[in-house]
mmCIF file with all atom_site columns, C-alpha atoms in Angstrom:
data_model
loop_
_atom_site.group_PDB
_atom_site.id
_atom_site.type_symbol
_atom_site.label_atom_id
_atom_site.label_alt_id
_atom_site.label_comp_id
_atom_site.label_asym_id
_atom_site.label_entity_id
_atom_site.label_seq_id
_atom_site.pdbx_PDB_ins_code
_atom_site.Cartn_x
_atom_site.Cartn_y
_atom_site.Cartn_z
_atom_site.occupancy
_atom_site.B_iso_or_equiv
_atom_site.pdbx_formal_charge
_atom_site.auth_seq_id
_atom_site.auth_comp_id
_atom_site.auth_asym_id
_atom_site.auth_atom_id
_atom_site.pdbx_PDB_model_num
ATOM 1   C CA . MET B 1 1   ? -4.578  8.829   1.822   1.00 0.00 ? 1   MET B CA 1
ATOM 2   C CA . CYS B 1 2   ? -4.348  5.316   0.492   1.00 0.00 ? 2   CYS B CA 1
ATOM 3   C CA . GLY B 1 3   ? -7.145  3.053   1.680   1.00 0.00 ? 3   GLY B CA 1
ATOM 4   C CA . ARG B 1 4   ? -7.754  0.615   -1.162  1.00 0.00 ? 4   ARG B CA 1
ATOM 5   C CA . ILE B 1 5   ? -5.387  -1.038  -3.628  1.00 0.00 ? 5   ILE B CA 1
ATOM 6   C CA . ALA B 1 6   ? -5.398  -3.529  -6.483  1.00 0.00 ? 6   ALA B CA 1
ATOM 7   C CA . GLN B 1 7   ? -2.809  -6.297  -6.350  1.00 0.00 ? 7   GLN B CA 1
ATOM 8   C CA . SER B 1 8   ? -3.095  -8.378  -9.484  1.00 0.00 ? 8   SER B CA 1
ATOM 9   C CA . PHE B 1 9   ? -0.317  -8.577  -12.051 1.00 0.00 ? 9   PHE B CA 1
ATOM 10  C CA . PRO B 1 10  ? 0.672   -10.339 -15.284 1.00 0.00 ? 10  PRO B CA 1
ATOM 11  C CA . ASP B 1 11  ? 2.900   -13.382 -14.820 1.00 0.00 ? 11  ASP B CA 1
ATOM 12  C CA . GLY B 1 12  ? 6.528   -12.418 -14.336 1.00 0.00 ? 12  GLY B CA 1
ATOM 13  C CA . SER B 1 13  ? 5.841   -8.720  -13.788 1.00 0.00 ? 13  SER B CA 1
ATOM 14  C CA . LEU B 1 14  ? 7.225   -8.837  -10.226 1.00 0.00 ? 14  LEU B CA 1
ATOM 15  C CA . ASP B 1 15  ? 10.426  -10.688 -11.152 1.00 0.00 ? 15  ASP B CA 1
ATOM 16  C CA . ARG B 1 16  ? 12.585  -7.529  -11.120 1.00 0.00 ? 16  ARG B CA 1
ATOM 17  C CA . LEU B 1 17  ? 11.156  -6.451  -7.794  1.00 0.00 ? 17  LEU B CA 1
ATOM 18  C CA . ILE B 1 18  ? 11.739  -9.736  -6.008  1.00 0.00 ? 18  ILE B CA 1
ATOM 19  C CA . GLY B 1 19  ? 15.006  -10.379 -7.876  1.00 0.00 ? 19  GLY B CA 1
ATOM 20  C CA . THR B 1 20  ? 14.139  -13.982 -8.800  1.00 0.00 ? 20  THR B CA 1
ATOM 21  C CA . PRO B 1 21  ? 12.706  -14.955 -12.196 1.00 0.00 ? 21  PRO B CA 1
ATOM 22  C CA . GLY B 1 22  ? 9.479   -16.915 -11.852 1.00 0.00 ? 22  GLY B CA 1
ATOM 23  C CA . ALA B 1 23  ? 9.142   -16.260 -8.125  1.00 0.00 ? 23  ALA B CA 1
ATOM 24  C CA . LYS B 1 24  ? 5.817   -17.495 -6.777  1.00 0.00 ? 24  LYS B CA 1
ATOM 25  C CA . ILE B 1 25  ? 3.577   -14.817 -5.292  1.00 0.00 ? 25  ILE B CA 1
ATOM 26  C CA . PRO B 1 26  ? 2.405   -16.045 -1.860  1.00 0.00 ? 26  PRO B CA 1
ATOM 27  C CA . ARG B 1 27  ? -1.337  -15.908 -2.521  1.00 0.00 ? 27  ARG B CA 1
ATOM 28  C CA . SER B 1 28  ? -3.894  -15.344 -5.235  1.00 0.00 ? 28  SER B CA 1
ATOM 29  C CA . LEU B 1 29  ? -4.032  -11.628 -5.807  1.00 0.00 ? 29  LEU B CA 1
ATOM 30  C CA . ARG B 1 30  ? -7.028  -9.341  -5.674  1.00 0.00 ? 30  ARG B CA 1
ATOM 31  C CA . TRP B 1 31  ? -8.301  -6.295  -7.492  1.00 0.00 ? 31  TRP B CA 1
ATOM 32  C CA . ASN B 1 32  ? -9.829  -4.777  -4.359  1.00 0.00 ? 32  ASN B CA 1
ATOM 33  C CA . VAL B 1 33  ? -7.668  -5.081  -1.243  1.00 0.00 ? 33  VAL B CA 1
ATOM 34  C CA . SER B 1 34  ? -8.851  -3.151  1.808   1.00 0.00 ? 34  SER B CA 1
ATOM 35  C CA . PRO B 1 35  ? -7.545  -2.491  5.345   1.00 0.00 ? 35  PRO B CA 1
ATOM 36  C CA . GLY B 1 36  ? -7.676  -5.501  7.632   1.00 0.00 ? 36  GLY B CA 1
ATOM 37  C CA . GLN B 1 37  ? -6.736  -7.852  4.803   1.00 0.00 ? 37  GLN B CA 1
ATOM 38  C CA . SER B 1 38  ? -3.321  -9.310  4.078   1.00 0.00 ? 38  SER B CA 1
ATOM 39  C CA . VAL B 1 39  ? -1.159  -7.451  1.565   1.00 0.00 ? 39  VAL B CA 1
ATOM 40  C CA . VAL B 1 40  ? 1.652   -8.787  -0.595  1.00 0.00 ? 40  VAL B CA 1
ATOM 41  C CA . ALA B 1 41  ? 4.849   -6.902  0.242   1.00 0.00 ? 41  ALA B CA 1
ATOM 42  C CA . VAL B 1 42  ? 8.578   -7.314  -0.359  1.00 0.00 ? 42  VAL B CA 1
ATOM 43  C CA . HIS B 1 43  ? 11.139  -6.913  2.417   1.00 0.00 ? 43  HIS B CA 1
ATOM 44  C CA . GLN B 1 44  ? 14.707  -7.853  3.160   1.00 0.00 ? 44  GLN B CA 1
ATOM 45  C CA . GLY B 1 45  ? 14.442  -11.345 4.587   1.00 0.00 ? 45  GLY B CA 1
ATOM 46  C CA . ASP B 1 46  ? 16.829  -14.063 5.662   1.00 0.00 ? 46  ASP B CA 1
ATOM 47  C CA . GLY B 1 47  ? 20.274  -13.852 4.144   1.00 0.00 ? 47  GLY B CA 1
ATOM 48  C CA . ARG B 1 48  ? 19.603  -10.229 3.194   1.00 0.00 ? 48  ARG B CA 1
ATOM 49  C CA . LYS B 1 49  ? 17.606  -11.432 0.197   1.00 0.00 ? 49  LYS B CA 1
ATOM 50  C CA . ARG B 1 50  ? 14.339  -9.948  -0.947  1.00 0.00 ? 50  ARG B CA 1
ATOM 51  C CA . GLN B 1 51  ? 11.355  -12.005 0.110   1.00 0.00 ? 51  GLN B CA 1
ATOM 52  C CA . PHE B 1 52  ? 7.610   -11.793 -0.181  1.00 0.00 ? 52  PHE B CA 1
ATOM 53  C CA . CYS B 1 53  ? 5.711   -11.378 3.064   1.00 0.00 ? 53  CYS B CA 1
ATOM 54  C CA . MET B 1 54  ? 2.031   -11.029 3.931   1.00 0.00 ? 54  MET B CA 1
ATOM 55  C CA . PRO B 1 55  ? 1.441   -8.371  6.611   1.00 0.00 ? 55  PRO B CA 1
ATOM 56  C CA . GLU B 1 56  ? -2.053  -7.372  7.612   1.00 0.00 ? 56  GLU B CA 1
ATOM 57  C CA . TRP B 1 57  ? -2.933  -3.872  6.443   1.00 0.00 ? 57  TRP B CA 1
ATOM 58  C CA . GLY B 1 58  ? -3.342  -1.816  9.621   1.00 0.00 ? 58  GLY B CA 1
ATOM 59  C CA . PHE B 1 59  ? -0.246  -1.079  11.704  1.00 0.00 ? 59  PHE B CA 1
ATOM 60  C CA . VAL B 1 60  ? -0.276  -2.640  15.190  1.00 0.00 ? 60  VAL B CA 1
ATOM 61  C CA . ALA B 1 61  ? 2.290   -1.214  17.626  1.00 0.00 ? 61  ALA B CA 1
ATOM 62  C CA . PRO B 1 62  ? 4.978   -3.751  18.583  1.00 0.00 ? 62  PRO B CA 1
ATOM 63  C CA . TRP B 1 63  ? 4.131   -3.300  22.268  1.00 0.00 ? 63  TRP B CA 1
ATOM 64  C CA . GLU B 1 64  ? 0.485   -4.310  21.856  1.00 0.00 ? 64  GLU B CA 1
ATOM 65  C CA . LYS B 1 65  ? -0.130  -7.692  23.477  1.00 0.00 ? 65  LYS B CA 1
ATOM 66  C CA . VAL B 1 66  ? -3.435  -8.394  21.707  1.00 0.00 ? 66  VAL B CA 1
ATOM 67  C CA . ALA B 1 67  ? -3.793  -7.005  18.209  1.00 0.00 ? 67  ALA B CA 1
ATOM 68  C CA . GLU B 1 68  ? -7.584  -7.158  18.332  1.00 0.00 ? 68  GLU B CA 1
ATOM 69  C CA . LEU B 1 69  ? -7.598  -4.833  21.357  1.00 0.00 ? 69  LEU B CA 1
ATOM 70  C CA . ALA B 1 70  ? -5.306  -2.201  19.832  1.00 0.00 ? 70  ALA B CA 1
ATOM 71  C CA . GLN B 1 71  ? -6.985  1.206   20.040  1.00 0.00 ? 71  GLN B CA 1
ATOM 72  C CA . ILE B 1 72  ? -5.514  2.319   16.719  1.00 0.00 ? 72  ILE B CA 1
ATOM 73  C CA . LYS B 1 73  ? -4.416  0.425   13.604  1.00 0.00 ? 73  LYS B CA 1
ATOM 74  C CA . PRO B 1 74  ? -3.381  3.174   11.204  1.00 0.00 ? 74  PRO B CA 1
ATOM 75  C CA . ILE B 1 75  ? -3.312  2.158   7.557   1.00 0.00 ? 75  ILE B CA 1
ATOM 76  C CA . ASN B 1 76  ? -1.135  5.126   6.552   1.00 0.00 ? 76  ASN B CA 1
ATOM 77  C CA . ALA B 1 77  ? 1.902   6.920   7.986   1.00 0.00 ? 77  ALA B CA 1
ATOM 78  C CA . LYS B 1 78  ? 2.725   10.502  7.031   1.00 0.00 ? 78  LYS B CA 1
ATOM 79  C CA . ALA B 1 79  ? 6.087   10.962  5.350   1.00 0.00 ? 79  ALA B CA 1
ATOM 80  C CA . GLU B 1 80  ? 6.510   14.255  7.182   1.00 0.00 ? 80  GLU B CA 1
ATOM 81  C CA . THR B 1 81  ? 6.554   12.581  10.628  1.00 0.00 ? 81  THR B CA 1
ATOM 82  C CA . VAL B 1 82  ? 7.195   8.857   10.117  1.00 0.00 ? 82  VAL B CA 1
ATOM 83  C CA . ALA B 1 83  ? 10.908  8.896   11.016  1.00 0.00 ? 83  ALA B CA 1
ATOM 84  C CA . ALA B 1 84  ? 10.413  10.690  14.353  1.00 0.00 ? 84  ALA B CA 1
ATOM 85  C CA . SER B 1 85  ? 7.142   9.031   15.307  1.00 0.00 ? 85  SER B CA 1
ATOM 86  C CA . LYS B 1 86  ? 7.074   6.943   18.482  1.00 0.00 ? 86  LYS B CA 1
ATOM 87  C CA . LEU B 1 87  ? 4.667   4.568   16.787  1.00 0.00 ? 87  LEU B CA 1
ATOM 88  C CA . PHE B 1 88  ? 6.397   4.262   13.413  1.00 0.00 ? 88  PHE B CA 1
ATOM 89  C CA . GLY B 1 89  ? 10.003  5.355   13.999  1.00 0.00 ? 89  GLY B CA 1
ATOM 90  C CA . SER B 1 90  ? 11.627  1.988   14.687  1.00 0.00 ? 90  SER B CA 1
ATOM 91  C CA . SER B 1 91  ? 9.875   0.363   11.727  1.00 0.00 ? 91  SER B CA 1
ATOM 92  C CA . PHE B 1 92  ? 10.956  3.174   9.437   1.00 0.00 ? 92  PHE B CA 1
ATOM 93  C CA . LYS B 1 93  ? 14.523  2.683   10.606  1.00 0.00 ? 93  LYS B CA 1
ATOM 94  C CA . SER B 1 94  ? 14.753  -1.063  10.104  1.00 0.00 ? 94  SER B CA 1
ATOM 95  C CA . ARG B 1 95  ? 11.573  -2.618  8.653   1.00 0.00 ? 95  ARG B CA 1
ATOM 96  C CA . ARG B 1 96  ? 10.770  -0.764  5.464   1.00 0.00 ? 96  ARG B CA 1
ATOM 97  C CA . CYS B 1 97  ? 9.070   -2.661  2.660   1.00 0.00 ? 97  CYS B CA 1
ATOM 98  C CA . LEU B 1 98  ? 7.770   -2.234  -0.870  1.00 0.00 ? 98  LEU B CA 1
ATOM 99  C CA . VAL B 1 99  ? 4.130   -2.861  -1.725  1.00 0.00 ? 99  VAL B CA 1
ATOM 100 C CA . PRO B 1 100 ? 3.554   -3.678  -5.411  1.00 0.00 ? 100 PRO B CA 1
ATOM 101 C CA . VAL B 1 101 ? 0.180   -2.556  -6.751  1.00 0.00 ? 101 VAL B CA 1
ATOM 102 C CA . ARG B 1 102 ? -1.602  -2.409  -10.075 1.00 0.00 ? 102 ARG B CA 1
ATOM 103 C CA . CYS B 1 103 ? -3.192  0.836   -8.878  1.00 0.00 ? 103 CYS B CA 1
ATOM 104 C CA . TRP B 1 104 ? -4.734  2.450   -5.839  1.00 0.00 ? 104 TRP B CA 1
ATOM 105 C CA . TYR B 1 105 ? -8.239  3.853   -5.525  1.00 0.00 ? 105 TYR B CA 1
ATOM 106 C CA . GLU B 1 106 ? -9.424  7.246   -4.357  1.00 0.00 ? 106 GLU B CA 1
ATOM 107 C CA . TRP B 1 107 ? -12.838 8.878   -4.227  1.00 0.00 ? 107 TRP B CA 1
ATOM 108 C CA . LYS B 1 108 ? -13.341 12.342  -5.679  1.00 0.00 ? 108 LYS B CA 1
ATOM 109 C CA . THR B 1 109 ? -16.194 14.553  -4.549  1.00 0.00 ? 109 THR B CA 1
ATOM 110 C CA . ILE B 1 110 ? -18.020 15.519  -7.750  1.00 0.00 ? 110 ILE B CA 1
ATOM 111 C CA . ALA B 1 111 ? -21.108 17.082  -6.133  1.00 0.00 ? 111 ALA B CA 1
ATOM 112 C CA . PRO B 1 112 ? -22.337 17.709  -2.579  1.00 0.00 ? 112 PRO B CA 1
ATOM 113 C CA . GLY B 1 113 ? -22.606 14.283  -0.939  1.00 0.00 ? 113 GLY B CA 1
ATOM 114 C CA . VAL B 1 114 ? -21.540 12.461  -4.114  1.00 0.00 ? 114 VAL B CA 1
ATOM 115 C CA . LYS B 1 115 ? -18.224 10.744  -4.761  1.00 0.00 ? 115 LYS B CA 1
ATOM 116 C CA . GLN B 1 116 ? -16.771 9.063   -7.825  1.00 0.00 ? 116 GLN B CA 1
ATOM 117 C CA . PRO B 1 117 ? -14.095 6.343   -7.497  1.00 0.00 ? 117 PRO B CA 1
ATOM 118 C CA . TYR B 1 118 ? -10.880 6.721   -9.455  1.00 0.00 ? 118 TYR B CA 1
ATOM 119 C CA . ALA B 1 119 ? -8.021  4.327   -10.101 1.00 0.00 ? 119 ALA B CA 1
ATOM 120 C CA . LEU B 1 120 ? -4.532  5.827   -10.019 1.00 0.00 ? 120 LEU B CA 1
ATOM 121 C CA . GLY B 1 121 ? -1.657  3.972   -11.606 1.00 0.00 ? 121 GLY B CA 1
ATOM 122 C CA . ARG B 1 122 ? -0.092  3.224   -14.970 1.00 0.00 ? 122 ARG B CA 1
ATOM 123 C CA . THR B 1 123 ? -2.289  2.762   -18.005 1.00 0.00 ? 123 THR B CA 1
ATOM 124 C CA . ASP B 1 124 ? 0.157   0.148   -19.370 1.00 0.00 ? 124 ASP B CA 1
ATOM 125 C CA . ALA B 1 125 ? -0.715  -2.105  -16.393 1.00 0.00 ? 125 ALA B CA 1
ATOM 126 C CA . GLU B 1 126 ? 2.896   -2.275  -15.193 1.00 0.00 ? 126 GLU B CA 1
ATOM 127 C CA . PRO B 1 127 ? 3.060   -2.593  -11.390 1.00 0.00 ? 127 PRO B CA 1
ATOM 128 C CA . ILE B 1 128 ? 4.079   0.359   -9.270  1.00 0.00 ? 128 ILE B CA 1
ATOM 129 C CA . THR B 1 129 ? 5.751   0.111   -5.880  1.00 0.00 ? 129 THR B CA 1
ATOM 130 C CA . LEU B 1 130 ? 4.567   1.918   -2.779  1.00 0.00 ? 130 LEU B CA 1
ATOM 131 C CA . GLY B 1 131 ? 6.706   2.566   0.286   1.00 0.00 ? 131 GLY B CA 1
ATOM 132 C CA . GLY B 1 132 ? 5.541   0.855   3.458   1.00 0.00 ? 132 GLY B CA 1
ATOM 133 C CA . ILE B 1 133 ? 6.694   -0.007  6.952   1.00 0.00 ? 133 ILE B CA 1
ATOM 134 C CA . ILE B 1 134 ? 6.133   -3.237  8.841   1.00 0.00 ? 134 ILE B CA 1
ATOM 135 C CA . SER B 1 135 ? 5.434   -3.809  12.521  1.00 0.00 ? 135 SER B CA 1
ATOM 136 C CA . LEU B 1 136 ? 6.850   -7.067  13.795  1.00 0.00 ? 136 LEU B CA 1
ATOM 137 C CA . ARG B 1 137 ? 5.408   -8.407  17.028  1.00 0.00 ? 137 ARG B CA 1
ATOM 138 C CA . ARG B 1 138 ? 5.317   -11.745 18.827  1.00 0.00 ? 138 ARG B CA 1
ATOM 139 C CA . PRO B 1 139 ? 2.379   -11.783 21.243  1.00 0.00 ? 139 PRO B CA 1
ATOM 140 C CA . HIS B 1 140 ? 3.875   -14.755 23.114  1.00 0.00 ? 140 HIS B CA 1
ATOM 141 C CA . ARG B 1 141 ? 7.150   -16.623 22.817  1.00 0.00 ? 141 ARG B CA 1
ATOM 142 C CA . ASP B 1 142 ? 5.232   -19.753 21.764  1.00 0.00 ? 142 ASP B CA 1
ATOM 143 C CA . PHE B 1 143 ? 3.298   -17.896 19.064  1.00 0.00 ? 143 PHE B CA 1
ATOM 144 C CA . PRO B 1 144 ? 4.484   -17.045 15.555  1.00 0.00 ? 144 PRO B CA 1
ATOM 145 C CA . VAL B 1 145 ? 5.567   -13.536 14.649  1.00 0.00 ? 145 VAL B CA 1
ATOM 146 C CA . GLU B 1 146 ? 2.735   -11.310 13.431  1.00 0.00 ? 146 GLU B CA 1
ATOM 147 C CA . LEU B 1 147 ? 3.304   -8.686  10.749  1.00 0.00 ? 147 LEU B CA 1
ATOM 148 C CA . SER B 1 148 ? 1.237   -5.590  10.106  1.00 0.00 ? 148 SER B CA 1
ATOM 149 C CA . LEU B 1 149 ? 1.646   -2.754  7.655   1.00 0.00 ? 149 LEU B CA 1
ATOM 150 C CA . ALA B 1 150 ? 1.191   0.968   7.082   1.00 0.00 ? 150 ALA B CA 1
ATOM 151 C CA . ILE B 1 151 ? 1.622   2.593   3.674   1.00 0.00 ? 151 ILE B CA 1
ATOM 152 C CA . ILE B 1 152 ? 3.462   5.917   3.710   1.00 0.00 ? 152 ILE B CA 1
ATOM 153 C CA . THR B 1 153 ? 1.718   8.945   2.222   1.00 0.00 ? 153 THR B CA 1
ATOM 154 C CA . THR B 1 154 ? 2.867   12.396  1.137   1.00 0.00 ? 154 THR B CA 1
ATOM 155 C CA . PRO B 1 155 ? 1.049   15.531  0.029   1.00 0.00 ? 155 PRO B CA 1
ATOM 156 C CA . ALA B 1 156 ? -0.468  14.737  -3.355  1.00 0.00 ? 156 ALA B CA 1
ATOM 157 C CA . PRO B 1 157 ? 1.353   16.101  -6.392  1.00 0.00 ? 157 PRO B CA 1
ATOM 158 C CA . GLU B 1 158 ? -0.452  18.885  -8.205  1.00 0.00 ? 158 GLU B CA 1
ATOM 159 C CA . SER B 1 159 ? -1.588  16.542  -10.973 1.00 0.00 ? 159 SER B CA 1
ATOM 160 C CA . LEU B 1 160 ? -3.559  14.397  -8.501  1.00 0.00 ? 160 LEU B CA 1
ATOM 161 C CA . ALA B 1 161 ? -4.536  16.903  -5.826  1.00 0.00 ? 161 ALA B CA 1
ATOM 162 C CA . ASP B 1 162 ? -8.009  17.506  -7.257  1.00 0.00 ? 162 ASP B CA 1
ATOM 163 C CA . ILE B 1 163 ? -8.834  13.867  -6.466  1.00 0.00 ? 163 ILE B CA 1
ATOM 164 C CA . HIS B 1 164 ? -7.279  13.700  -2.980  1.00 0.00 ? 164 HIS B CA 1
ATOM 165 C CA . THR B 1 165 ? -4.947  15.904  -0.973  1.00 0.00 ? 165 THR B CA 1
ATOM 166 C CA . ARG B 1 166 ? -2.578  13.018  -0.187  1.00 0.00 ? 166 ARG B CA 1
ATOM 167 C CA . ALA B 1 167 ? -1.049  10.189  -2.199  1.00 0.00 ? 167 ALA B CA 1
ATOM 168 C CA . PRO B 1 168 ? 0.923   7.057   -1.348  1.00 0.00 ? 168 PRO B CA 1
ATOM 169 C CA . LEU B 1 169 ? 4.700   7.256   -1.625  1.00 0.00 ? 169 LEU B CA 1
ATOM 170 C CA . VAL B 1 170 ? 5.557   5.774   -5.041  1.00 0.00 ? 170 VAL B CA 1
ATOM 171 C CA . ILE B 1 171 ? 9.172   4.558   -5.123  1.00 0.00 ? 171 ILE B CA 1
ATOM 172 C CA . GLY B 1 172 ? 11.027  4.168   -8.408  1.00 0.00 ? 172 GLY B CA 1
ATOM 173 C CA . GLU B 1 173 ? 13.248  1.182   -9.162  1.00 0.00 ? 173 GLU B CA 1
ATOM 174 C CA . ALA B 1 174 ? 16.425  3.236   -8.715  1.00 0.00 ? 174 ALA B CA 1
ATOM 175 C CA . ASP B 1 175 ? 15.567  3.653   -5.019  1.00 0.00 ? 175 ASP B CA 1
ATOM 176 C CA . TRP B 1 176 ? 14.462  0.106   -4.190  1.00 0.00 ? 176 TRP B CA 1
ATOM 177 C CA . SER B 1 177 ? 17.850  -1.008  -2.838  1.00 0.00 ? 177 SER B CA 1
ATOM 178 C CA . ILE B 1 178 ? 18.224  1.989   -0.544  1.00 0.00 ? 178 ILE B CA 1
ATOM 179 C CA . TRP B 1 179 ? 14.653  1.677   0.709   1.00 0.00 ? 179 TRP B CA 1
ATOM 180 C CA . LEU B 1 180 ? 15.122  -2.010  1.529   1.00 0.00 ? 180 LEU B CA 1
ATOM 181 C CA . GLY B 1 181 ? 18.472  -1.378  3.225   1.00 0.00 ? 181 GLY B CA 1
ATOM 182 C CA . GLU B 1 182 ? 20.476  -3.392  0.721   1.00 0.00 ? 182 GLU B CA 1
ATOM 183 C CA . VAL B 1 183 ? 22.922  -0.558  0.060   1.00 0.00 ? 183 VAL B CA 1
ATOM 184 C CA . SER B 1 184 ? 23.988  2.449   2.067   1.00 0.00 ? 184 SER B CA 1
ATOM 185 C CA . GLY B 1 185 ? 21.948  5.590   1.632   1.00 0.00 ? 185 GLY B CA 1
ATOM 186 C CA . ASP B 1 186 ? 19.473  7.790   3.423   1.00 0.00 ? 186 ASP B CA 1
ATOM 187 C CA . PRO B 1 187 ? 15.894  6.543   3.012   1.00 0.00 ? 187 PRO B CA 1
ATOM 188 C CA . SER B 1 188 ? 14.607  9.869   4.345   1.00 0.00 ? 188 SER B CA 1
ATOM 189 C CA . GLY B 1 189 ? 15.558  11.451  1.045   1.00 0.00 ? 189 GLY B CA 1
ATOM 190 C CA . ILE B 1 190 ? 13.196  9.091   -0.775  1.00 0.00 ? 190 ILE B CA 1
ATOM 191 C CA . LEU B 1 191 ? 10.312  10.536  1.215   1.00 0.00 ? 191 LEU B CA 1
ATOM 192 C CA . GLU B 1 192 ? 10.872  13.823  -0.577  1.00 0.00 ? 192 GLU B CA 1
ATOM 193 C CA . ARG B 1 193 ? 10.816  12.518  -4.146  1.00 0.00 ? 193 ARG B CA 1
ATOM 194 C CA . ASN B 1 194 ? 7.459   10.843  -4.532  1.00 0.00 ? 194 ASN B CA 1
ATOM 195 C CA . THR B 1 195 ? 6.997   9.816   -8.159  1.00 0.00 ? 195 THR B CA 1
ATOM 196 C CA . ALA B 1 196 ? 3.201   9.588   -7.904  1.00 0.00 ? 196 ALA B CA 1
ATOM 197 C CA . GLY B 1 197 ? 2.956   12.667  -10.095 1.00 0.00 ? 197 GLY B CA 1
ATOM 198 C CA . VAL B 1 198 ? 3.714   10.592  -13.201 1.00 0.00 ? 198 VAL B CA 1
ATOM 199 C CA . MET B 1 199 ? 0.724   8.327   -12.566 1.00 0.00 ? 199 MET B CA 1
ATOM 200 C CA . ASP B 1 200 ? -2.495  8.446   -14.561 1.00 0.00 ? 200 ASP B CA 1
ATOM 201 C CA . ALA B 1 201 ? -5.978  8.674   -13.037 1.00 0.00 ? 201 ALA B CA 1
ATOM 202 C CA . TRP B 1 202 ? -9.232  7.438   -14.540 1.00 0.00 ? 202 TRP B CA 1
ATOM 203 C CA . PRO B 1 203 ? -12.805 7.001   -13.234 1.00 0.00 ? 203 PRO B CA 1
ATOM 204 C CA . VAL B 1 204 ? -13.880 3.442   -12.469 1.00 0.00 ? 204 VAL B CA 1
ATOM 205 C CA . SER B 1 205 ? -17.086 1.662   -11.569 1.00 0.00 ? 205 SER B CA 1
ATOM 206 C CA . CYS B 1 206 ? -18.779 2.320   -8.240  1.00 0.00 ? 206 CYS B CA 1
ATOM 207 C CA . ALA B 1 207 ? -18.725 -1.466  -7.790  1.00 0.00 ? 207 ALA B CA 1
ATOM 208 C CA . VAL B 1 208 ? -15.307 -0.980  -6.174  1.00 0.00 ? 208 VAL B CA 1
ATOM 209 C CA . ASN B 1 209 ? -16.974 0.575   -3.137  1.00 0.00 ? 209 ASN B CA 1
ATOM 210 C CA . ARG B 1 210 ? -18.046 -2.855  -1.888  1.00 0.00 ? 210 ARG B CA 1
ATOM 211 C CA . THR B 1 211 ? -14.964 -4.529  -0.432  1.00 0.00 ? 211 THR B CA 1
ATOM 212 C CA . VAL B 1 212 ? -16.281 -7.992  -1.338  1.00 0.00 ? 212 VAL B CA 1
ATOM 213 C CA . THR B 1 213 ? -16.362 -7.088  -5.029  1.00 0.00 ? 213 THR B CA 1
ATOM 214 C CA . ASP B 1 214 ? -13.403 -8.333  -7.044  1.00 0.00 ? 214 ASP B CA 1
ATOM 215 C CA . GLY B 1 215 ? -12.295 -8.800  -10.618 1.00 0.00 ? 215 GLY B CA 1
ATOM 216 C CA . PRO B 1 216 ? -10.392 -7.036  -13.401 1.00 0.00 ? 216 PRO B CA 1
ATOM 217 C CA . GLY B 1 217 ? -13.436 -5.003  -14.391 1.00 0.00 ? 217 GLY B CA 1
ATOM 218 C CA . LEU B 1 218 ? -12.869 -2.833  -11.324 1.00 0.00 ? 218 LEU B CA 1
ATOM 219 C CA . VAL B 1 219 ? -9.904  -1.073  -12.954 1.00 0.00 ? 219 VAL B CA 1
ATOM 220 C CA . GLU B 1 220 ? -11.513 -0.553  -16.346 1.00 0.00 ? 220 GLU B CA 1
ATOM 221 C CA . PRO B 1 221 ? -12.195 3.114   -17.178 1.00 0.00 ? 221 PRO B CA 1
ATOM 222 C CA . VAL B 1 222 ? -15.825 4.231   -17.232 1.00 0.00 ? 222 VAL B CA 1
ATOM 223 C CA . GLU B 1 223 ? -17.776 7.374   -17.881 1.00 0.00 ? 223 GLU B CA 1
ATOM 224 C CA . ILE B 1 224 ? -18.390 9.258   -14.648 1.00 0.00 ? 224 ILE B CA 1
ATOM 225 C CA . GLU B 1 225 ? -21.512 7.682   -13.257 1.00 0.00 ? 225 GLU B CA 1
ATOM 226 C CA . ALA B 1 226 ? -24.476 9.956   -12.743 1.00 0.00 ? 226 ALA B CA 1
ATOM 227 C CA . ALA B 1 227 ? -25.590 7.798   -9.842  1.00 0.00 ? 227 ALA B CA 1
ATOM 228 C CA . ALA B 1 228 ? -22.218 7.822   -8.062  1.00 0.00 ? 228 ALA B CA 1
ATOM 229 C CA . ILE B 1 229 ? -22.513 6.713   -4.479  1.00 0.00 ? 229 ILE B CA 1
ATOM 230 C CA . THR B 1 230 ? -23.081 9.063   -1.595  1.00 0.00 ? 230 THR B CA 1
ATOM 231 C CA . THR B 1 231 ? -20.372 9.595   0.989   1.00 0.00 ? 231 THR B CA 1
ATOM 232 C CA . GLU B 1 232 ? -22.067 7.280   3.475   1.00 0.00 ? 232 GLU B CA 1
ATOM 233 C CA . GLY B 1 233 ? -20.064 4.102   3.778   1.00 0.00 ? 233 GLY B CA 1
ATOM 234 C CA . ASN B 1 234 ? -17.549 5.229   1.208   1.00 0.00 ? 234 ASN B CA 1
ATOM 235 C CA . ALA B 1 235 ? -13.772 4.794   1.526   1.00 0.00 ? 235 ALA B CA 1
#
């Protein structure tokens, strides 16, 4: 699965993704973004140009009248079923997005009842782009449009499967235009060529388990901690 991400980048590192040099990212970025918080994403906006948007992480069905009362707010959508899903299908067809991240976090069981957090990404700190889908809903005609997000996951590649059985869909630059609908092509094919297998994985501090904790130290590699947290309350 993908339930925690880091979104903090060097200046200018998202210029190629957004297609505009020096584009301003819509909020200060965080090293520990969790479900229920807003996520920086890129979608095809007005004039068919790439734009930043800020959906809430946790997909709310377009037919829900009150987001807070939604019975489910899935943070992930399975690549195997997303296109045919009643919940996700329309968003996959027309509201796909890219979610830039420094890395994502997973927790590996290292002993009975004990988990160690890992960061998965690029050791050169270059951003990677995850495939997502956006739900667009207007609870009332006098209210603004509300956006929510699910990140697509696939079975984890062999190189990462010992940490978690699933991984987010990592989309390479060559597929950005097809995924965003800028050029013709079948986005379903992208679901079958997850590039997560080229990512690195390294143990990080258990401080990441607290969603209020933030800062660049969260992605620094550490020795596996003997006092790694128990599964209770863990992501």
